[in-house]
Coordinates of C-alpha atoms and ligand atoms in Angstrom, one line a residue:
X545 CA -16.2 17.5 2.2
X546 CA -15.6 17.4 -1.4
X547 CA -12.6 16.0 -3.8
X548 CA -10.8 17.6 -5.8
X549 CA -8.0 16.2 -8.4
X550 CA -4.4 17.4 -8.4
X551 CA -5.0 18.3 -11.9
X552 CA -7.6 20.7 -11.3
X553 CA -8.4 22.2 -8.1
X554 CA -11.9 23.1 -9.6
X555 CA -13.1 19.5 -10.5
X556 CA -14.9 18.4 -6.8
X557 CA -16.6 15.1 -6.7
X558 CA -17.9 13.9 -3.5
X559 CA -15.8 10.8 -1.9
X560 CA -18.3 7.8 -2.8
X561 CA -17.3 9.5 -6.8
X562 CA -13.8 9.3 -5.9
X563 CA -14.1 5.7 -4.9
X564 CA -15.8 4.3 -7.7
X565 CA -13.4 6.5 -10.7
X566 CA -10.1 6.0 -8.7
X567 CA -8.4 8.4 -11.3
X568 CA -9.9 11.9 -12.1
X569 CA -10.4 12.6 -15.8
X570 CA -7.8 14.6 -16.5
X571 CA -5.5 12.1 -15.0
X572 CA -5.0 13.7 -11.7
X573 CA -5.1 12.0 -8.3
X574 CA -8.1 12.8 -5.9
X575 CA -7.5 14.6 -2.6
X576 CA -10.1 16.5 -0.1
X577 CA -10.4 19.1 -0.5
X578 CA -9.7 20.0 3.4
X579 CA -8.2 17.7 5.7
X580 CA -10.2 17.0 9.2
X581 CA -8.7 18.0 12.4
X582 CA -8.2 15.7 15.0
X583 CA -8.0 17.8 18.7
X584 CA -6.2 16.1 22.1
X585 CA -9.3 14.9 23.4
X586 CA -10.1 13.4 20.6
X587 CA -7.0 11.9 20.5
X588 CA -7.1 11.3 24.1
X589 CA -10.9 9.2 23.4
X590 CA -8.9 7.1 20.6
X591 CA -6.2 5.5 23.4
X592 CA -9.4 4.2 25.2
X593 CA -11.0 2.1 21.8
X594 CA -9.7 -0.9 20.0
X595 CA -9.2 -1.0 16.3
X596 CA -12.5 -1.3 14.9
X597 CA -13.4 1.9 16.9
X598 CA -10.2 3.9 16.4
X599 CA -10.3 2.9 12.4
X600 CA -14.1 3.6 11.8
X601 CA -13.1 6.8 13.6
X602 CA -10.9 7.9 11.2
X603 CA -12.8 7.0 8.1
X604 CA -15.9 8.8 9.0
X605 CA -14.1 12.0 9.2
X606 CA -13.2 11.4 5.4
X607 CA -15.9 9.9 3.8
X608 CA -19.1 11.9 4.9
X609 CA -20.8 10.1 2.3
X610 CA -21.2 7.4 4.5
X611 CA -23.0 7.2 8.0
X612 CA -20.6 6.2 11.3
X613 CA -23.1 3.1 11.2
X614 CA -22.4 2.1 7.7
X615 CA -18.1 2.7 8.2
X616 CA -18.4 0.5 11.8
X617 CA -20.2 -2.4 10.1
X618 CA -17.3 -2.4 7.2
X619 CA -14.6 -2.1 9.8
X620 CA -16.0 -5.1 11.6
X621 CA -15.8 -7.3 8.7
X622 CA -12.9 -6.1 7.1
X623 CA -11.0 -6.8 10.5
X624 CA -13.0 -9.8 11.9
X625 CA -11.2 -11.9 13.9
X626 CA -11.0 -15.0 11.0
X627 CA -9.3 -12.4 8.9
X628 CA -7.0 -10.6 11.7
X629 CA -6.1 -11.9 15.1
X630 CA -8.6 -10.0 17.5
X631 CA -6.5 -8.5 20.3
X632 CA -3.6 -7.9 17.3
X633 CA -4.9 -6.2 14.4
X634 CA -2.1 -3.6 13.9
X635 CA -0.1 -4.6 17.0
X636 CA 3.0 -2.4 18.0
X637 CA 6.2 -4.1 19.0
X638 CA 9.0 -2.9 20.8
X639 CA 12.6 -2.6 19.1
X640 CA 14.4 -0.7 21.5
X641 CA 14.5 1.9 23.9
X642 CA 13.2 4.4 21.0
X643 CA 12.1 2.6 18.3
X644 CA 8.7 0.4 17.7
X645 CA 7.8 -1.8 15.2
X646 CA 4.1 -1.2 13.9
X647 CA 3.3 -5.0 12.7
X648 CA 1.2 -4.5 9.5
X649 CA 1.3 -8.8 8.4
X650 CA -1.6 -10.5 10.3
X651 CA -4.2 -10.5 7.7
X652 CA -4.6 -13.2 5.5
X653 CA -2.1 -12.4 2.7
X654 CA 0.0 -11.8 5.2
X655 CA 1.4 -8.2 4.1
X656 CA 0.0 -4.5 5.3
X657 CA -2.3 -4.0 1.8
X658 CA -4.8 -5.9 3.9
X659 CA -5.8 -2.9 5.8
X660 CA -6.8 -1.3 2.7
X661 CA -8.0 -4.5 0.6
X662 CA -10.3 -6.1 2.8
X663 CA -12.1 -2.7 3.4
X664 CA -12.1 -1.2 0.1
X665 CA -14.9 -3.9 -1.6
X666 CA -17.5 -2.7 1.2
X667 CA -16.4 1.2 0.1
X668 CA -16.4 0.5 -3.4
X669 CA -19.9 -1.4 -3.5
X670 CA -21.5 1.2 -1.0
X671 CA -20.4 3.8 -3.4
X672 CA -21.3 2.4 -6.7
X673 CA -25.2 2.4 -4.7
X674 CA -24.7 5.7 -3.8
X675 CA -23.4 6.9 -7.0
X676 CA -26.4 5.4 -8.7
X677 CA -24.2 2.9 -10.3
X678 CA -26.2 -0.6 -11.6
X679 CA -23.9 -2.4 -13.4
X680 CA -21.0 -5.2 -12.7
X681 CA -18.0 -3.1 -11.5
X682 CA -15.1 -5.5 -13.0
X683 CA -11.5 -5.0 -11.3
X684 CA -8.6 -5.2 -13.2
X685 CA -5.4 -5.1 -11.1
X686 CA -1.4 -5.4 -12.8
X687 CA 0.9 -6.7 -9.4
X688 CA 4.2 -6.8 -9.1
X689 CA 2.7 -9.5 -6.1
X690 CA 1.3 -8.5 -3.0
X691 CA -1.3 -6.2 -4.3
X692 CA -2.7 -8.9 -6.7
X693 CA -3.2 -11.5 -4.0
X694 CA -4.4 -8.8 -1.5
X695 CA -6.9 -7.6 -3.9
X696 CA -8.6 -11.5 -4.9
X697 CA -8.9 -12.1 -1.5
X698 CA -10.7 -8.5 -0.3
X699 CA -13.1 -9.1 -3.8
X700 CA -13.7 -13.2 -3.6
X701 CA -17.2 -13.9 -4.1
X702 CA -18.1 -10.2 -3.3
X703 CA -21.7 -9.4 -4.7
X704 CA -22.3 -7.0 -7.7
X705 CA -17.8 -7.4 -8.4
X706 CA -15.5 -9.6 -10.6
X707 CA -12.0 -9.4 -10.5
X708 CA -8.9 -9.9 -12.6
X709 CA -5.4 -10.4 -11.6
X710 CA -2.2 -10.2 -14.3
X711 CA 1.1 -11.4 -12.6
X712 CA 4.4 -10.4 -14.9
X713 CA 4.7 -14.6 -15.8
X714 CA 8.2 -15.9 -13.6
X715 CA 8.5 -12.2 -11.9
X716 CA 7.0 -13.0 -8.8
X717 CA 8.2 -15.2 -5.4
X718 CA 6.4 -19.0 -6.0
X719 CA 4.8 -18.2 -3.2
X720 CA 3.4 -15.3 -4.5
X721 CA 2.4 -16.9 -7.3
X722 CA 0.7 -19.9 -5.7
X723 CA -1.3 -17.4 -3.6
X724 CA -2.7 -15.9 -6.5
X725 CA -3.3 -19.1 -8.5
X726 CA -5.0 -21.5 -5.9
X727 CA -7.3 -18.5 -5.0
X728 CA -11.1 -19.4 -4.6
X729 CA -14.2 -17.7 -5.6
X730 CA -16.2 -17.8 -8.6
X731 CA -15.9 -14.3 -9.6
X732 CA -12.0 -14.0 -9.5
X733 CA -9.7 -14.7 -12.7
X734 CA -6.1 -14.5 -12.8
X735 CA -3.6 -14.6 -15.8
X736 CA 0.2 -14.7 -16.0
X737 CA 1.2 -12.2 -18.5
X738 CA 4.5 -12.2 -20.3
X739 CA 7.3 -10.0 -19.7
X740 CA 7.6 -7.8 -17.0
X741 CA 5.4 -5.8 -14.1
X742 CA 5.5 -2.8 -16.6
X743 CA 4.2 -4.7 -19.6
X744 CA 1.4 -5.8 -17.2
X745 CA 0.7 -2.6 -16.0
X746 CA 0.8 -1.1 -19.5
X747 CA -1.6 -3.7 -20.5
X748 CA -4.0 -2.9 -17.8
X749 CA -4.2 0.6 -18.6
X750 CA -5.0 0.2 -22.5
X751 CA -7.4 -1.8 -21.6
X752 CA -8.7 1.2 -18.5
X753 CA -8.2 3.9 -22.0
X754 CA -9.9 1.8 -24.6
X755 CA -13.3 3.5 -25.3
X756 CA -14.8 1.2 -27.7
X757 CA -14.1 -2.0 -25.1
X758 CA -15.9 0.5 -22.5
X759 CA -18.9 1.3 -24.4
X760 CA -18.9 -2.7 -25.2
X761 CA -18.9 -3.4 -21.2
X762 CA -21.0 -0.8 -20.7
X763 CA -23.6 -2.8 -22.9
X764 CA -23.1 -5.6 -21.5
X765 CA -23.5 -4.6 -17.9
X766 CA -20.1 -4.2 -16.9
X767 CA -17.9 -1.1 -15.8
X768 CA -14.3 -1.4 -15.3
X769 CA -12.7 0.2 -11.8
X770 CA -9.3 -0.3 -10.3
X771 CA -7.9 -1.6 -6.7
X772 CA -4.5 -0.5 -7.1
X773 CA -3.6 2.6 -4.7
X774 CA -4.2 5.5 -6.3
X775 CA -7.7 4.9 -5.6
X776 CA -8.4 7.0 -2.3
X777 CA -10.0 4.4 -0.9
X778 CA -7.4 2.5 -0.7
X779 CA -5.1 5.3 1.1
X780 CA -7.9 6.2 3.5
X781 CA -8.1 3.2 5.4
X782 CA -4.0 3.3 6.3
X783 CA -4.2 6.6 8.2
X784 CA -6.2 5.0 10.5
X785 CA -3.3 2.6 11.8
X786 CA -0.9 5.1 12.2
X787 CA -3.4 6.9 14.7
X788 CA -3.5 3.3 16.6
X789 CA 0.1 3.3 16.7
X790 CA 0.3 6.6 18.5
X791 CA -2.5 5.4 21.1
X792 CA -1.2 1.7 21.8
X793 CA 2.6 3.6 22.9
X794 CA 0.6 6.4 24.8
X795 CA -1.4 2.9 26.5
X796 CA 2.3 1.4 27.1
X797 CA 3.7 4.2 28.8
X798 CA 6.6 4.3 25.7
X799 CA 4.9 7.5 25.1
X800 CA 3.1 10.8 26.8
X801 CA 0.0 12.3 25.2
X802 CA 1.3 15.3 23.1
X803 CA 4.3 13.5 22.6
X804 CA 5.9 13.4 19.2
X805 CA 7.5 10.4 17.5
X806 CA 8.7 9.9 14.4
X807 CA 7.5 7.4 11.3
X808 CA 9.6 5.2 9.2
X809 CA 8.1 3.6 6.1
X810 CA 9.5 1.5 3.3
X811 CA 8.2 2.8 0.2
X812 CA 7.4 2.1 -2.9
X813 CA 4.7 3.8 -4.4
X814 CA 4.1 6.5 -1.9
X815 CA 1.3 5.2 -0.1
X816 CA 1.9 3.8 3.2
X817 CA 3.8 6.8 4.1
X818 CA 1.5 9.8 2.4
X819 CA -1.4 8.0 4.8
X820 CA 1.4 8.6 7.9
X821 CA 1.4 12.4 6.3
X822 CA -2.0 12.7 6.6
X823 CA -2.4 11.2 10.0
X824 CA 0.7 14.0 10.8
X825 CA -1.8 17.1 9.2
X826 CA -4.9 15.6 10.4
X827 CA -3.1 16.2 14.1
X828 CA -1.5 13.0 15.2
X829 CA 1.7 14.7 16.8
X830 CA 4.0 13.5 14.3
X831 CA 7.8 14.7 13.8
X832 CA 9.9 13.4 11.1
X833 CA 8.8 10.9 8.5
X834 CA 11.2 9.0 7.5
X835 CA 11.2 7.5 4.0
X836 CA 12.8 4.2 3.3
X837 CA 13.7 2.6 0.0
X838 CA 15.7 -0.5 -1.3
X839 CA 18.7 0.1 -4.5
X840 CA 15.7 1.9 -6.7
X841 CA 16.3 5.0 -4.3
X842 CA 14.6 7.7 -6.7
X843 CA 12.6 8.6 -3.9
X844 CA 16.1 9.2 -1.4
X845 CA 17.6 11.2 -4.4
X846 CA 14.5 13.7 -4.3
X847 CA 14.0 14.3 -1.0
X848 CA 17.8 14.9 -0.8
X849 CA 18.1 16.4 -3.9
X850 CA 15.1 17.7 -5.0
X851 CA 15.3 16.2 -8.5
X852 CA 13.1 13.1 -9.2
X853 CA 14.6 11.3 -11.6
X854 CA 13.4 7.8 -13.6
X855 CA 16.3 7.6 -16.0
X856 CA 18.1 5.4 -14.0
X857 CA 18.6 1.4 -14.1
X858 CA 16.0 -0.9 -12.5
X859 CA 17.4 -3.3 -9.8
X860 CA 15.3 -6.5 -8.8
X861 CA 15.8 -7.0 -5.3
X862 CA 15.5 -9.0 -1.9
X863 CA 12.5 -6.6 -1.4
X864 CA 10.9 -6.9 -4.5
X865 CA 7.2 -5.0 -3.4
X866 CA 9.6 -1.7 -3.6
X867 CA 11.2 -2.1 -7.3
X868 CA 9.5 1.1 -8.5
X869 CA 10.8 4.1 -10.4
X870 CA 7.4 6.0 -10.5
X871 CA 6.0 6.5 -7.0
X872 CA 2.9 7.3 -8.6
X873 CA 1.6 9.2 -4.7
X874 CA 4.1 11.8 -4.8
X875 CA 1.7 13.7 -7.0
X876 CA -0.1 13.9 -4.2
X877 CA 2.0 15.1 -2.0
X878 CA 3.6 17.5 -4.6
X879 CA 0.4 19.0 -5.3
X880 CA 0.3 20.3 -0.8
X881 CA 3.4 21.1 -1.2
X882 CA 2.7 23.4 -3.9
X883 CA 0.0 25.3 -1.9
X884 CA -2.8 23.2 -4.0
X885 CA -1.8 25.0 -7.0
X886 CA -2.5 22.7 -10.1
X887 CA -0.9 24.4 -12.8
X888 CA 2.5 25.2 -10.9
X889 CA 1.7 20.7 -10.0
X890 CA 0.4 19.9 -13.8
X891 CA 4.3 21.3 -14.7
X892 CA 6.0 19.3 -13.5
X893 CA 4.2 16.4 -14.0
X894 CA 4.6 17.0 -17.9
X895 CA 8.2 17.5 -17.6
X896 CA 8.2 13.8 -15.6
X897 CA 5.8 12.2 -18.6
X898 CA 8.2 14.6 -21.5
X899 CA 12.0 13.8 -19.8
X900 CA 11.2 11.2 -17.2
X901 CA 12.4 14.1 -14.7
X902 CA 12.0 17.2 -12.7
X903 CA 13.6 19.6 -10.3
X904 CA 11.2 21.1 -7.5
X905 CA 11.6 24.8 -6.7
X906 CA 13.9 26.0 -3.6
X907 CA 10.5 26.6 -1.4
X908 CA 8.8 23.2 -1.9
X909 CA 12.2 21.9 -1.3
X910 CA 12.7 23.2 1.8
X911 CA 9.0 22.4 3.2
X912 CA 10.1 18.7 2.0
X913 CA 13.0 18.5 3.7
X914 CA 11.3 20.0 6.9
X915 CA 8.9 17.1 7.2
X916 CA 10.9 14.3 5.7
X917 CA 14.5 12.6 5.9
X918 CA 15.0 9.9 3.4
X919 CA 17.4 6.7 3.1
X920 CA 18.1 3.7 1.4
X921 CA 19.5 -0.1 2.2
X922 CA 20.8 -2.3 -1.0
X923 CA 20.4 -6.5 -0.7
X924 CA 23.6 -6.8 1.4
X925 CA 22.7 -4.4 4.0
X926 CA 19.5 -5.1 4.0
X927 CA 20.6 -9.0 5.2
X928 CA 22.7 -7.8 7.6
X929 CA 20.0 -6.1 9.5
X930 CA 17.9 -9.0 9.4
X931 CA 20.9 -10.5 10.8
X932 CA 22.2 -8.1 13.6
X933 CA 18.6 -7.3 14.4
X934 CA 17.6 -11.3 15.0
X935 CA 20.9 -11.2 16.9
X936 CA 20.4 -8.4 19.5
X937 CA 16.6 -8.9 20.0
X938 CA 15.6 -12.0 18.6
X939 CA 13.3 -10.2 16.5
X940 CA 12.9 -11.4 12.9
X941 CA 12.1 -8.6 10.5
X942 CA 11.2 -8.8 6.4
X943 CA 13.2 -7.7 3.7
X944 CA 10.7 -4.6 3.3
X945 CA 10.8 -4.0 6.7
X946 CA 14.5 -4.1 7.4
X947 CA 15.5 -1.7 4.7
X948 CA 13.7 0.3 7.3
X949 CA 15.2 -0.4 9.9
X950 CA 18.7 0.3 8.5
X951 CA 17.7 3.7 7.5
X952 CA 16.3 4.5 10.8
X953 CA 19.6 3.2 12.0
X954 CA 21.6 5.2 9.7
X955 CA 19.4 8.3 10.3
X956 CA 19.7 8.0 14.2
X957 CA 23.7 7.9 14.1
X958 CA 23.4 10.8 11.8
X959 CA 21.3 13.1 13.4
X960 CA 21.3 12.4 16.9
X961 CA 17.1 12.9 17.1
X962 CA 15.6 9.9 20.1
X963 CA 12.3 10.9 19.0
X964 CA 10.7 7.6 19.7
X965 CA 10.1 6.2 16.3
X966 CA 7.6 3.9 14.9
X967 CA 8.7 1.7 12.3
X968 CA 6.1 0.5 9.4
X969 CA 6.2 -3.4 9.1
X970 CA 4.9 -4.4 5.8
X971 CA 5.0 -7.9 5.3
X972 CA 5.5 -11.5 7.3
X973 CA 9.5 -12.3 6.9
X974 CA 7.8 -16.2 6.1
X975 CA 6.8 -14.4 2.5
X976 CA 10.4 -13.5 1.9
X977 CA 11.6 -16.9 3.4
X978 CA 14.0 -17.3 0.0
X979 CA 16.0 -14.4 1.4
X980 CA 15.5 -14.3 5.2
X981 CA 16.4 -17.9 5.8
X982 CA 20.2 -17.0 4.0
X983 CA 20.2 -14.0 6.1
X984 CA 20.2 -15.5 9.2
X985 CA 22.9 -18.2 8.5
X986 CA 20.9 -20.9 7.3
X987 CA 21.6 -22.3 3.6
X988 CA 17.7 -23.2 2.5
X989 CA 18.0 -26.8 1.5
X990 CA 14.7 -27.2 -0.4
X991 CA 11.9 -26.1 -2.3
X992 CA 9.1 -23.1 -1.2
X993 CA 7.4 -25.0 1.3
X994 CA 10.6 -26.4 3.1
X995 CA 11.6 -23.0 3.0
X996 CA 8.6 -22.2 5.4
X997 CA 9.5 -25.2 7.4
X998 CA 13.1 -24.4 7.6
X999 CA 12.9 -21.1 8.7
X1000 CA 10.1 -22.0 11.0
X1001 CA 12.4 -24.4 12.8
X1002 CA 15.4 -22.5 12.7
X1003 CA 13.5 -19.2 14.5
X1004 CA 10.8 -21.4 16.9
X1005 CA 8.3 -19.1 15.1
X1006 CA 5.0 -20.6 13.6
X1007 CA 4.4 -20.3 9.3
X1008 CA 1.2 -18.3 9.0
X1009 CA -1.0 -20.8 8.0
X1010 CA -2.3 -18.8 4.9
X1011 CA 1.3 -19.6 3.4
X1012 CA 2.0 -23.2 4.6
X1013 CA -2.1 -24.3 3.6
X1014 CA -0.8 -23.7 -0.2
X1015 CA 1.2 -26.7 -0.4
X1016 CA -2.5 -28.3 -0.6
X1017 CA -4.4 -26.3 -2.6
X1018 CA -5.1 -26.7 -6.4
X1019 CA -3.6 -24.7 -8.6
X1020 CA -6.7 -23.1 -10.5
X1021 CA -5.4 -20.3 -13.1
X1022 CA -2.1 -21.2 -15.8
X1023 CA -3.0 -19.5 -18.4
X1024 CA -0.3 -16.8 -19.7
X1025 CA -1.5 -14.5 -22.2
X1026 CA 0.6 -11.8 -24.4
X1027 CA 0.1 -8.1 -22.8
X1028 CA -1.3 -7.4 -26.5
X1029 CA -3.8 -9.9 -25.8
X1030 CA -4.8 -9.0 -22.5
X1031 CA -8.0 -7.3 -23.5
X1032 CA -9.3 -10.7 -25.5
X1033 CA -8.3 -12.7 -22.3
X1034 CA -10.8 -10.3 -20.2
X1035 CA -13.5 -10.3 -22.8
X1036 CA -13.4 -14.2 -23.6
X1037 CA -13.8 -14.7 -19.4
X1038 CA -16.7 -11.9 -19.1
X1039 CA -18.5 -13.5 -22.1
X1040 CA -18.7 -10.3 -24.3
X1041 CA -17.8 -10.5 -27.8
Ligands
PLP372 C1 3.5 -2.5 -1.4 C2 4.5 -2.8 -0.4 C3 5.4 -1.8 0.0 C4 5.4 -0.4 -0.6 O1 4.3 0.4 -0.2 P1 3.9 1.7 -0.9 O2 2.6 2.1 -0.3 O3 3.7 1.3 -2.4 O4 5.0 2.7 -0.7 C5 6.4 -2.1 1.0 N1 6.5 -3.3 1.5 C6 5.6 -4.3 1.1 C7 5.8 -5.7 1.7 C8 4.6 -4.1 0.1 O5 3.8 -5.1 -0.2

């Protein structure tokens, strides 16, 4: 099985080539070039495996570049049990009579880009061998949080790797922050940058363009590659939880073999919920998929709508790791949906990058709407799930994951459907503590760490220890560099001048 970008249907690489350039050449995203079928037995053999199995399962049907062998030992150490609790890996969670809650938080930054971060350095390492690849493969990662912490701890001290983090400089949670700058290793570097994620991000990506730095690198022994999720190896390793899901509510009887239910996701970038697409196309028997965003609803507007538009305001929110305007995975998607033809997908892309907007033909329209129903949940809403939901069931979601919630909610009054529903939980409500704590009744009295405490006291329910162990550890990285400086900061801390 070969991959092919969205750009050009003709450029095939073979997956290990995908992993290690993350972006094809001409700018497109890769895909494979045919998706692998899953049959009811096959399905039926899942139910009776744990994780490790059902996960290495799914990855050696996409990556034929590497043996079952080689995917089950990466599995195994990418989910051990000192990184995610054995028994509980992706654990699924009643809600109600219909709906499930797919806990995606155990790992150890405590939010779901774990799945895809602690396996990604073992695919990435195994594919710049198989690629032929000698040199120092140097990650440089812009986050708006989660994926910068994710990423330092999946690449810490990870042979033949270095990694660099840039944080917008007072536009992250403290706790976020103090994640990222107490991390350990002695290949890891992290800067603040000034101004916002986007400056960050567009400081990462001169640096990703700049020819003369790479030919420098190059000489030096160094290649630059990227950990954010455009990279297919970092959506591959998420279809494999969604399959999980299906065969933990078959094993709890919520469920019949065959049996349809529904996905809910709270979105962002397009990820989490393209990998629940692809479990739908691979066969998992999958129904409606329900996309979820906070007050930066671009994404509700164009499945309703059809139009994707990014000239609107940006809101910071309650659930910051979904203040996005360019869902950067909808090309993806697009590019199915347009029967994999590239120029018809390359149009509209250039109208996006020319007037920040587009407006998707009647057909692809009505194939979007068929497989997806779309809401949104602003700050205020979003608090009074977490409320009414720690009410009812005693269950204490996120801010990600309650914006989900409510637009299941919303989308259950409105159409009627009881397709039992699994709903994606993306990250531990103690990493949001600055807004769950309110959102429950309780005025938070101190700072970050009594947060934890309070909320901790308030719910009976136990701080991961990733998150309360912060309050003693040293703060290792302060520097804050200009984003026109961020390519001096990465060459002064690789040593090439
Ligand atoms: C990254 C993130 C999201 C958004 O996921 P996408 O794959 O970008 O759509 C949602 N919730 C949390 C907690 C996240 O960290």
């Amino acid at each position: 099985m070969n991959y092919i970008s969205t750009r050009d249907s003709g450029y095939a690489v073979s997956s290990a080539q995908a992993i290690v350039a993350g972006l094809a050449p001409d700018g497109g995203l890769f895909l494979p070039e045919t998706l692998p079928e899953y049959t009811a037995g096959e399905l039926e053999t899942l139910t009776k495996s744990g994780y490790t199995a059902r996960a290495t399962s799914i990855l050696s049907r996409f990556l034929p570049d590497f043996t079952r062998e080689e995917l089950h030992q990466y599995v195994c150490r990418a989910y051990a049990p000192e990184k995610f609790p054995p028994k509980a890996v992706a654990p699924v969670v009643p809600l109600d009579e219909n709906a499930s809650i797919l806990e995606l938080f155990h790992g150890p930054t405590c939010a779901f880009k774990d799945f895809a971060l602690q396996l990604l350095p073992f695919l990435l390492t195994a594919s710049l061998q198989k690629t032929g690849e000698d040199k120092t493969v140097v990650i440089l990662v812009a986050t708006s949080g989660d994926t910068g912490k994710a990423a330092l701890e999946g690449f810490a001290d990870v042979e033949g790797t270095k990694i660099c983090v840039f944080y917008p400089d007072g536009g992250t949670s403290n706790i976020q922050r103090l994640q990222m700058t107490t991390q350990q290793g002695n290949n890891v570097m992290v800067f603040a940058a000034k101004g916002n994620f986007d400056d960050a991000q567009n400081g990462v990506k001169r640096i990703f363009t700049d020819q003369d730095f790479a030919s420098l690198l190059a000489e030096k022994g160094f290649v630059l590659s990227s950990a954010n999720s455009i990279n297919w190896g970092r959506l591959v390793p998420q279809v494999a939880y969604y399959f999980s899901a299906y065969c933990d509510l078959v094993n709890a009887g919520r469920i019949k073999l065959g049996d349809k239910i529904n996905v809910v996701v709270p979105t962002g970038n397009f990820g989490n919920i393209l990998a629940a697409y692809f479990a739908k196309h691979c066969g998992l028997p999958v129904g409606k998929l329900i996309c979820a965003s906070n007050k930066n609803n671009v994404l509700t507007d164009f499945i309703t709508t059809g139009t994707y538009d990014r000239n609107r305001d940006f809101y910071v929110t309650s659930s910051p790791s979904m203040d996005i305007l360019i869902s950067s995975n909808l090309e993806r998607l697009l590019y199915l949906l347009c029967d994999r033809d590239d120029g018809k997908l390359k149009g509209y892309m250039n109208e996006l990058s020319a007037t920040g907007k587009y407006t998707v033909d009647k057909t692809i329209l009505e194939k979007l709407q068929s497989e997806f129903a779309a809401g949104c949940a602003d700050d205020k809403q979003t608090a009074e799930t977490i409320a009414s939901v720690y009410e009812k069931t005693h269950y204490l979601c996120d801010t990600h994951t309650a914006v989900a919630v409510k637009v299941y909610q919303d989308y259950a009054a409105k159409t009627g459907d009881t397709t039992p529903t699994v709903i994606a939980s993306t990250a531990s409500p103690f990493k949001f503590a600055g807004s769950v704590l309110p959102a429950i009744g309780k005025a938070p009295s101190g700072g970050d760490f009594e947060l934890l405490r309070e909320l901790s006291e308030a719910t009976g329910l136990q701080a991961p220890a990733a998150l309360a162990g912060l309050r003693d550890r040293k703060e290792r990285f302060t520097d804050v560099v200009e984003p026109a400086k961020m390519k001096d900061a990465v060459a002064a801390w690789l040593g090439v001048k």
